[in-house]
mmCIF file of C-alpha atoms in Angstrom:
data_model
loop_
_atom_site.group_PDB
_atom_site.id
_atom_site.type_symbol
_atom_site.label_atom_id
_atom_site.label_comp_id
_atom_site.label_asym_id
_atom_site.label_seq_id
_atom_site.Cartn_x
_atom_site.Cartn_y
_atom_site.Cartn_z
ATOM 1 C CA MET N 1422 94.399 112.461 116.437
ATOM 2 C CA ASN N 1423 96.515 109.084 115.842
ATOM 3 C CA ASP N 1424 97.780 108.311 112.232
ATOM 4 C CA THR N 1425 94.678 105.518 111.769
ATOM 5 C CA GLU N 1426 92.520 108.287 112.514
ATOM 6 C CA PHE N 1427 93.928 110.600 110.570
ATOM 7 C CA HIS N 1428 93.688 108.461 107.254
ATOM 8 C CA GLN N 1429 90.370 107.233 108.121
ATOM 9 C CA LEU N 1430 89.329 110.833 107.609
ATOM 10 C CA VAL N 1431 91.598 111.605 104.932
ATOM 11 C CA ASP N 1432 89.922 108.467 103.080
ATOM 12 C CA ILE N 1433 86.538 110.329 103.701
ATOM 13 C CA GLN N 1434 87.232 113.508 102.116
ATOM 14 C CA MET N 1435 89.341 111.799 99.222
ATOM 15 C CA GLN N 1436 86.113 109.445 98.826
ATOM 16 C CA ILE N 1437 83.708 112.135 98.858
ATOM 17 C CA ILE N 1438 85.847 114.326 95.921
ATOM 18 C CA GLU N 1439 85.873 111.075 94.281
ATOM 19 C CA GLU N 1440 82.051 110.788 94.018
ATOM 20 C CA MET N 1441 81.713 114.412 93.353
ATOM 21 C CA ILE N 1442 83.356 114.451 90.451
ATOM 22 C CA ASP N 1443 81.589 111.637 89.357
ATOM 23 C CA ASP N 1444 78.100 112.996 90.120
ATOM 24 C CA SER N 1445 79.036 116.287 88.128
ATOM 25 C CA GLY N 1446 79.466 114.811 84.744
ATOM 26 C CA ALA N 1447 82.560 116.913 84.320
ATOM 27 C CA ASP N 1448 85.459 115.690 81.992
ATOM 28 C CA ILE N 1449 87.959 115.449 84.957
ATOM 29 C CA ASP N 1450 90.049 112.108 85.388
ATOM 30 C CA TYR N 1451 91.283 110.824 88.965
ATOM 31 C CA GLU N 1452 93.617 108.590 89.974
ATOM 32 C CA THR N 1453 94.608 108.009 93.621
ATOM 33 C CA SER N 1454 98.326 105.964 93.918
ATOM 34 C CA GLY N 1455 99.332 105.924 98.032
ATOM 35 C CA ASN N 1456 98.747 108.865 99.395
ATOM 36 C CA VAL N 1457 98.147 111.190 96.481
ATOM 37 C CA MET N 1458 94.837 112.214 94.360
ATOM 38 C CA THR N 1459 95.678 113.043 90.998
ATOM 39 C CA LEU N 1460 92.922 115.132 88.945
ATOM 40 C CA GLU N 1461 93.803 115.839 85.191
ATOM 41 C CA PHE N 1462 91.596 117.680 82.968
ATOM 42 C CA GLU N 1463 91.248 117.782 79.376
ATOM 43 C CA ASP N 1464 94.412 120.606 78.611
ATOM 44 C CA ARG N 1465 96.254 118.051 80.775
ATOM 45 C CA SER N 1466 96.651 120.074 83.692
ATOM 46 C CA GLN N 1467 96.456 118.799 87.052
ATOM 47 C CA ILE N 1468 95.700 118.866 90.690
ATOM 48 C CA ILE N 1469 97.447 117.230 93.179
ATOM 49 C CA ILE N 1470 95.811 116.054 96.674
ATOM 50 C CA ASN N 1471 97.947 114.073 99.014
ATOM 51 C CA ARG N 1472 97.827 113.484 102.814
ATOM 52 C CA GLN N 1473 100.831 114.752 104.910
ATOM 53 C CA GLU N 1474 100.622 112.437 107.874
ATOM 54 C CA PRO N 1475 103.262 113.697 109.845
ATOM 55 C CA MET N 1476 101.542 117.316 109.708
ATOM 56 C CA LYS N 1477 97.989 116.000 109.921
ATOM 57 C CA GLU N 1478 97.269 117.636 106.971
ATOM 58 C CA ILE N 1479 95.559 117.254 103.235
ATOM 59 C CA TRP N 1480 97.958 119.151 101.056
ATOM 60 C CA ILE N 1481 96.689 120.768 97.101
ATOM 61 C CA ALA N 1482 98.968 121.779 94.762
ATOM 62 C CA SER N 1483 96.736 123.750 91.524
ATOM 63 C CA LYS N 1484 97.112 126.511 89.090
ATOM 64 C CA SER N 1485 96.583 128.735 92.019
ATOM 65 C CA GLY N 1486 99.316 127.707 94.139
ATOM 66 C CA GLY N 1487 99.279 125.142 97.236
ATOM 67 C CA PHE N 1488 97.245 124.958 100.318
ATOM 68 C CA HIS N 1489 97.502 123.348 103.237
ATOM 69 C CA PHE N 1490 94.409 121.759 104.967
ATOM 70 C CA ALA N 1491 94.010 121.298 109.009
ATOM 71 C CA LEU N 1492 91.221 119.643 110.687
ATOM 72 C CA VAL N 1493 89.302 122.422 112.653
ATOM 73 C CA ASP N 1494 85.842 121.431 114.596
ATOM 74 C CA ASN N 1495 85.763 118.208 112.081
ATOM 75 C CA THR N 1496 86.147 120.791 109.297
ATOM 76 C CA TRP N 1497 89.414 120.522 106.910
ATOM 77 C CA ILE N 1498 90.126 124.494 106.490
ATOM 78 C CA CYS N 1499 92.814 125.885 104.683
ATOM 79 C CA SER N 1500 95.492 127.759 106.610
ATOM 80 C CA LYS N 1501 96.290 130.292 104.256
ATOM 81 C CA THR N 1502 92.217 131.272 102.946
ATOM 82 C CA GLY N 1503 90.002 130.124 105.485
ATOM 83 C CA ALA N 1504 88.200 127.959 103.037
ATOM 84 C CA GLU N 1505 86.686 124.529 103.348
ATOM 85 C CA LEU N 1506 88.841 121.828 101.510
ATOM 86 C CA ILE N 1507 85.715 120.737 99.207
ATOM 87 C CA ALA N 1508 84.502 124.057 98.436
ATOM 88 C CA MET N 1509 88.223 124.745 97.303
ATOM 89 C CA VAL N 1510 88.561 121.630 95.278
ATOM 90 C CA LYS N 1511 85.595 122.864 93.270
ATOM 91 C CA GLN N 1512 86.979 126.174 92.806
ATOM 92 C CA GLU N 1513 90.180 124.911 91.723
ATOM 93 C CA CYS N 1514 88.302 122.022 89.158
ATOM 94 C CA GLN N 1515 86.531 125.442 87.786
ATOM 95 C CA LYS N 1516 89.901 126.687 86.966
ATOM 96 C CA HIS N 1517 91.213 124.299 85.095
ATOM 97 C CA CYS N 1518 88.251 122.736 83.344
ATOM 98 C CA SER N 1519 87.324 124.405 80.319
ATOM 99 C CA GLU N 1520 83.689 123.817 80.648
ATOM 100 C CA VAL N 1521 80.929 125.013 83.303
ATOM 101 C CA ILE N 1522 80.753 122.154 86.262
ATOM 102 C CA ASP N 1523 77.213 121.923 87.418
ATOM 103 C CA TRP N 1524 78.367 120.673 91.394
ATOM 104 C CA VAL N 1525 75.301 118.382 92.696
#
């Protein structure tokens, strides 16, 4: 995959995360600046999601630690846990939120 394809694929994932948060109604603020998306929670904790262009990976930093996701068979998979990206974002948001999130 070239850099343009990588950025297009990551943009799709970032859009899915934004829509997922909006549709959930959870008290999660998000902001994207450059290659970094920051999710901020009521207690001021954060999840950082960024694209690592040289590695062609998406990285997440959260209370639980750092996770690296590579595209495997058209799915972003964590090299440490085997979890899928969107499932991991949902899981980590639950850990940061002081409310139950009803993911659509």
